[in-house]
Amino acid sequence: METSMKIGVIGAGGVGAYFAAALARSGVEVHLLATERHIAPIAEHGITVTKGDGTPGFSARVASVSTKAEEIGACDAVILTCKAGQVTEAMDAAHALIGPETAVLPLQNGVTASGRIADSVGPSHALGGVCVIISYLQEPGTVHHVGGQPAIILGEIDGSISPRATQLSEALAAAGVSTSVSSDIVTDMWRKFMLISSYGGVGALCREPVGRTRANPLTRSLVEDSMREVALLAGKVGAKLGEQDIDQMMAQVDAFAPDSTASMQRDLIAGRSSELEEQNGTIVRMAEHHAVAVPIHHTIYRAMALLDGSAM
Ligand SMILES: NC(=O)C1=CN([C@@H]2O[C@H](COP(=O)(O)OP(=O)(O)OC[C@H]3O[C@@H](n4cnc5c(N)ncnc54)[C@H](OP(=O)(O)O)[C@@H]3O)[C@@H](O)[C@H]2O)C=CC1
Ligand SMILES: CC(C)(CO)C(=O)C(=O)O
């Protein structure tokens, strides 16, 4: 079991609190960099994970929790779990966590986080990552894991299989997370982005859960065609996505429970601040830059903008 790493986790929300607790439970020295509202509950009671699938929950204590990166100091690895739109601000305040070899693993949906980490702390520190979990914060210090096996794919942006990526992957695996090191994390990130921006975007547009959008031939083909737009764009930035990836992601759409909705879709419909800018907004801007037509994502982006809680 990997116990020698010092891992910093930035953000104590649905994703951060879950992985911090899982790593701490397995014996890793975990330090949480969190916003103020999480400090007292986690310092006093640790993190509690409840489960929605009938399996036992658990509690774990992290080594420290602080709002100040300077109180934590340099870590072997950092796992970044804020929302995609918060990455630059979070990393700019986290420079003290970064030593010469520190790898920063982003778990945000979308494809913008690694570049923003690189801009903030330097390209040698930025990994790529894909996170598969359904979890949400119930209250500071208590996270609900809906069910299923949490999984992470991570990798160096240049595709090399580095000792630091392998070591982090082993620590996550020892914490019960299905983890793999990828030699093409850029394609992996775009594959999930294609899924989430398309089924979530169409779900938001139709205000329907996946069971309805996948069953109707018109909305099903809308999801498929919006995936095709992303696959075409991905090809312009070095990611390799084809029809087989669309089939694979449609199989994932078919495997979701019928009442499932994407997190962006839920945030939009509830009028909360959402990741629309980072997801469909990113697709629109990149498509303009690369002269790729993305009419479905353009429509989703413009139609949904009014619902975004952070919209002007
Ligand atoms: N939840 C899920 O099941 C999945 C989520 N994802 C992705 O993971 C990312 C995180 O999602 P999720 O955990 O649900 O979101 P949450 O909003 O639950 O958690 C984000 C956390 O980051 C904190 N935060 C923001 N800025 C900072 C900062 N500067 N320093 C420290 N902490 C900060 C927030 O603080 P505060 O509490 O004060 O707002 C919040 O607790 C998103 O990109 C999402 O798309 C991917 C797969 C599944
Ligand atoms: C849980 C999952 C994979 C699909 O809904 C997701 O990443 C999201 O909703 O943001």
XYZ file of C-alpha atoms and ligand atoms in Angstrom:
370
model
C 0.000 0.000 0.000
C 1.231 3.509 -0.879
C 1.594 5.537 2.335
C 4.588 7.765 1.693
C 3.018 10.443 -0.479
C 1.936 13.860 0.713
C -1.086 14.741 -1.402
C -2.802 18.127 -1.474
C -6.478 18.232 -2.455
C -7.856 21.611 -3.516
C -11.608 21.904 -2.973
C -13.776 20.034 -0.464
C -16.929 19.652 -2.580
C -18.554 16.534 -4.033
C -15.417 15.316 -5.785
C -12.697 16.711 -3.504
C -14.185 15.560 -0.212
C -14.758 12.059 -1.604
C -11.218 11.520 -2.913
C -9.612 13.231 0.104
C -11.502 10.882 2.437
C -10.730 7.774 0.361
C -6.991 8.607 0.216
C -6.826 9.504 3.924
C -8.591 6.269 4.853
C -5.937 4.295 2.959
C -3.106 5.914 4.938
C -2.025 8.722 2.598
C -1.037 12.055 4.196
C -3.793 14.257 2.758
C -3.899 18.046 3.153
C -7.051 19.865 2.089
C -6.974 23.411 0.766
C -10.588 24.483 1.142
C -12.775 27.560 1.454
C -13.636 28.865 4.916
C -16.989 27.127 5.367
C -15.368 23.672 5.267
C -12.580 24.276 7.785
C -14.266 23.889 11.186
C -16.498 20.892 10.277
C -13.609 18.942 8.731
C -11.067 19.897 11.413
C -13.526 18.818 14.120
C -15.145 15.720 12.614
C -13.130 14.701 9.539
C -14.992 13.786 6.338
C -17.978 11.436 6.282
C -18.880 9.601 3.059
C -22.455 8.299 2.807
C -23.444 5.809 0.115
C -26.531 5.587 -2.033
C -26.029 1.982 -3.156
C -26.432 0.246 0.187
C -22.699 -0.323 0.711
C -21.241 0.940 3.999
C -20.129 4.559 4.186
C -16.981 5.613 5.994
C -15.292 8.490 7.778
C -11.688 9.626 7.604
C -9.510 12.360 9.044
C -7.173 14.322 6.801
C -3.747 15.444 8.057
C -4.768 19.098 7.827
C -7.394 21.406 6.364
C -6.666 25.058 5.699
C -7.612 28.057 3.584
C -3.902 28.928 3.192
C -1.575 26.995 0.908
C 1.411 28.331 2.893
C 0.220 26.373 5.970
C 0.343 23.147 3.926
C 3.556 23.626 1.940
C 4.883 21.657 -1.018
C 3.147 18.351 -1.824
C 4.226 15.359 -3.932
C 0.981 15.645 -5.881
C -2.019 17.950 -5.891
C -5.556 16.954 -6.910
C -7.557 19.933 -8.131
C -11.318 19.578 -7.616
C -12.878 23.042 -7.868
C -15.275 23.788 -10.755
C -13.690 24.360 -14.165
C -14.301 28.112 -14.077
C -12.496 28.397 -10.713
C -9.218 26.755 -11.786
C -7.123 29.872 -12.408
C -8.092 31.547 -9.139
C -7.563 28.337 -7.146
C -4.159 27.609 -8.699
C -2.957 31.205 -8.353
C -3.612 30.885 -4.602
C -1.964 27.468 -4.368
C 1.616 28.101 -5.500
C 2.947 27.119 -2.059
C 1.736 23.526 -2.677
C 4.030 23.203 -5.692
C 7.556 21.801 -5.333
C 9.974 21.180 -8.229
C 8.398 17.810 -9.180
C 4.804 18.294 -8.012
C 2.177 17.008 -10.435
C -1.248 18.688 -10.417
C -4.121 16.400 -11.427
C -7.270 18.222 -12.607
C -10.567 16.361 -12.175
C -12.811 18.983 -13.807
C -15.138 18.081 -16.623
C -14.033 19.746 -19.851
C -10.684 20.335 -21.514
C -9.537 23.706 -20.168
C -8.067 22.879 -16.750
C -4.619 21.523 -17.697
C -3.806 24.614 -19.766
C -4.859 26.916 -16.944
C -2.746 24.982 -14.426
C 0.186 25.288 -16.831
C -0.396 29.045 -17.140
C -0.481 29.441 -13.353
C 2.328 27.185 -12.091
C 4.170 26.111 -15.250
C 3.588 23.402 -17.865
C 5.843 20.839 -16.176
C 3.333 20.568 -13.303
C 0.137 19.987 -15.300
C -1.267 16.496 -15.756
C -4.491 15.668 -17.546
C -7.301 13.806 -15.814
C -10.730 12.262 -16.268
C -12.955 11.615 -13.265
C -15.857 9.173 -13.179
C -17.988 9.432 -10.060
C -21.440 10.649 -9.061
C -21.080 12.418 -5.737
C -22.276 15.645 -4.159
C -21.730 17.590 -0.995
C -24.553 17.307 1.521
C -22.997 19.797 3.933
C -19.387 20.744 4.647
C -17.619 17.575 5.775
C -20.318 15.190 4.483
C -20.322 13.917 0.916
C -22.833 11.553 -0.674
C -21.521 8.998 -3.157
C -24.503 7.900 -5.227
C -22.965 4.565 -6.191
C -20.775 2.727 -8.650
C -17.037 2.346 -8.780
C -15.191 5.712 -8.716
C -12.578 5.839 -11.459
C -9.809 8.182 -12.555
C -7.721 8.198 -15.727
C -4.624 10.357 -15.455
C -1.600 11.074 -17.580
C 1.152 13.413 -18.615
C 0.032 15.774 -21.391
C 2.936 14.628 -23.611
C 1.855 10.985 -23.290
C 4.918 9.809 -21.374
C 4.397 7.303 -18.550
C 6.205 9.114 -15.747
C 7.119 7.758 -12.294
C 5.089 10.552 -10.658
C 1.937 9.658 -12.624
C 2.422 5.979 -11.793
C 2.973 6.733 -8.094
C -0.165 8.871 -7.892
C -2.145 6.218 -9.731
C -0.944 3.561 -7.259
C -1.957 5.741 -4.299
C -5.451 6.204 -5.779
C -5.766 2.496 -6.568
C -4.792 1.642 -2.974
C -7.578 3.999 -1.892
C -10.136 1.913 -3.814
C -10.335 4.085 -6.951
C -10.111 2.316 -10.334
C -7.164 4.182 -11.786
C -5.166 3.973 -14.983
C -2.276 5.940 -16.449
C -2.964 6.925 -20.041
C -0.523 7.457 -22.883
C -3.116 9.717 -24.572
C -4.883 11.615 -21.824
C -5.783 14.440 -24.228
C -7.989 12.069 -26.247
C -9.399 10.606 -23.014
C -10.365 14.078 -21.764
C -11.987 14.974 -25.084
C -13.897 11.667 -25.138
C -15.572 12.416 -21.799
C -16.022 16.057 -22.814
C -17.821 14.879 -25.955
C -20.177 12.806 -23.797
C -20.880 15.327 -21.099
C -21.245 18.463 -23.245
C -23.580 16.653 -25.658
C -25.878 14.627 -23.427
C -25.851 17.359 -20.760
C -26.335 20.123 -23.321
C -29.225 18.398 -25.079
C -30.707 17.386 -21.710
C -30.600 21.030 -20.595
C -32.125 22.244 -23.863
C -34.971 19.708 -23.647
C -35.221 19.856 -19.827
C -35.493 16.089 -19.777
C -33.475 13.305 -18.122
C -31.426 10.917 -20.211
C -34.105 8.208 -20.244
C -36.313 10.509 -22.376
C -33.663 12.064 -24.640
C -32.152 8.693 -25.571
C -35.515 6.995 -26.255
C -36.854 9.538 -28.751
C -35.159 9.070 -32.162
C -35.053 12.839 -32.784
C -33.343 13.775 -29.517
C -31.160 10.652 -29.621
C -29.805 11.694 -33.017
C -29.373 15.255 -31.693
C -27.067 13.889 -28.968
C -25.192 11.766 -31.526
C -24.791 14.670 -33.958
C -23.588 16.987 -31.190
C -20.978 14.347 -30.309
C -19.910 14.358 -33.993
C -19.322 18.118 -33.796
C -17.045 17.663 -30.785
C -15.191 14.754 -32.431
C -14.466 16.936 -35.469
C -13.199 19.776 -33.309
C -11.108 17.400 -31.177
C -9.239 16.347 -34.303
C -8.012 19.947 -34.736
C -6.251 19.879 -31.371
C -4.620 16.465 -31.565
C -7.299 14.300 -29.953
C -8.342 11.235 -31.918
C -12.084 10.611 -31.751
C -14.057 8.722 -34.369
C -17.377 6.933 -34.846
C -16.273 4.119 -32.532
C -15.849 6.670 -29.708
C -19.316 8.068 -30.420
C -20.708 4.504 -30.243
C -18.820 3.958 -26.985
C -20.176 7.199 -25.457
C -23.719 6.432 -26.682
C -23.393 3.064 -24.926
C -22.559 5.044 -21.788
C -25.634 7.243 -22.362
C -27.679 4.024 -22.621
C -26.168 2.710 -19.389
C -27.144 5.725 -17.234
C -30.191 5.229 -14.987
C -33.208 6.682 -16.876
C -33.679 9.572 -14.444
C -30.016 10.687 -14.724
C -29.162 14.265 -15.615
C -25.721 15.830 -16.102
C -24.461 18.190 -13.404
C -24.345 21.166 -15.829
C -27.941 20.409 -16.827
C -29.061 20.328 -13.173
C -27.250 23.584 -12.397
C -28.775 25.341 -15.424
C -32.303 24.209 -14.701
C -31.935 25.262 -11.054
C -30.611 28.685 -12.145
C -27.278 28.096 -10.401
C -23.874 29.047 -11.725
C -23.016 26.280 -14.194
C -20.133 24.994 -16.328
C -21.894 26.109 -19.569
C -19.065 28.526 -20.394
C -16.442 25.830 -19.849
C -18.336 23.175 -21.771
C -20.456 24.393 -24.690
C -18.920 27.880 -24.536
C -15.439 26.400 -24.953
C -16.631 24.336 -27.918
C -18.081 27.432 -29.608
C -14.928 29.522 -29.082
C -12.529 26.785 -30.155
C -14.685 25.974 -33.182
C -14.574 29.614 -34.266
C -10.801 29.590 -33.930
C -10.426 26.382 -35.951
C -13.199 27.197 -38.474
C -15.256 24.115 -37.550
C -19.061 24.274 -37.737
C -20.739 23.383 -34.432
C -24.354 24.539 -34.945
C -25.851 22.308 -32.261
C -23.407 23.432 -29.569
C -23.840 27.016 -30.732
C -27.593 26.684 -30.211
C -27.211 24.999 -26.824
C -24.769 27.689 -25.691
C -26.930 30.618 -26.784
C -30.234 29.127 -25.636
C -28.911 28.106 -22.222
C -27.000 31.313 -21.482
C -30.104 32.911 -19.968
C -30.444 30.110 -17.435
C -26.873 30.287 -16.166
C -26.902 31.745 -12.661
C -23.627 33.568 -13.272
C -24.865 35.227 -16.508
C -24.834 39.040 -16.586
N -19.673 15.682 -8.649
C -19.524 14.760 -9.575
O -20.137 13.691 -9.489
C -18.580 14.972 -10.716
C -17.974 16.205 -10.913
N -17.039 16.343 -11.914
C -16.370 17.618 -12.094
O -15.582 17.895 -10.943
C -15.521 19.303 -10.712
C -15.954 19.567 -9.277
O -17.304 19.174 -9.129
P -17.996 19.094 -7.697
O -17.051 18.547 -6.692
O -19.284 18.410 -7.912
O -18.233 20.653 -7.388
P -18.467 21.324 -5.964
O -18.995 22.686 -6.229
O -19.213 20.392 -5.085
O -16.995 21.428 -5.352
C -16.068 22.374 -5.755
C -15.389 22.857 -4.497
O -14.268 23.685 -4.825
C -14.224 24.693 -3.857
N -13.384 25.801 -4.290
C -13.636 26.731 -5.244
N -12.599 27.591 -5.351
C -11.690 27.186 -4.431
C -10.430 27.695 -4.032
N -9.885 28.784 -4.604
N -9.757 27.061 -3.051
C -10.290 25.974 -2.461
N -11.488 25.455 -2.780
C -12.176 26.058 -3.759
C -15.668 25.072 -3.638
O -15.811 25.804 -2.432
P -17.265 26.239 -1.882
O -17.805 25.006 -1.210
O -17.000 27.352 -0.949
O -18.083 26.622 -3.097
C -16.315 23.705 -3.603
O -16.324 23.158 -2.295
C -16.417 19.946 -11.765
O -15.627 20.352 -12.854
C -17.334 18.801 -12.217
O -17.783 18.961 -13.544
C -16.640 15.299 -12.697
C -17.224 14.061 -12.543
C -18.292 13.824 -11.598
C -21.651 12.043 -13.435
C -21.344 12.394 -14.863
C -20.419 11.393 -15.468
C -22.534 12.180 -15.743
O -23.682 12.816 -15.403
C -20.755 13.779 -14.866
O -19.567 13.941 -14.987
C -21.576 15.003 -14.675
O -22.784 14.917 -14.544
O -20.983 16.108 -14.649
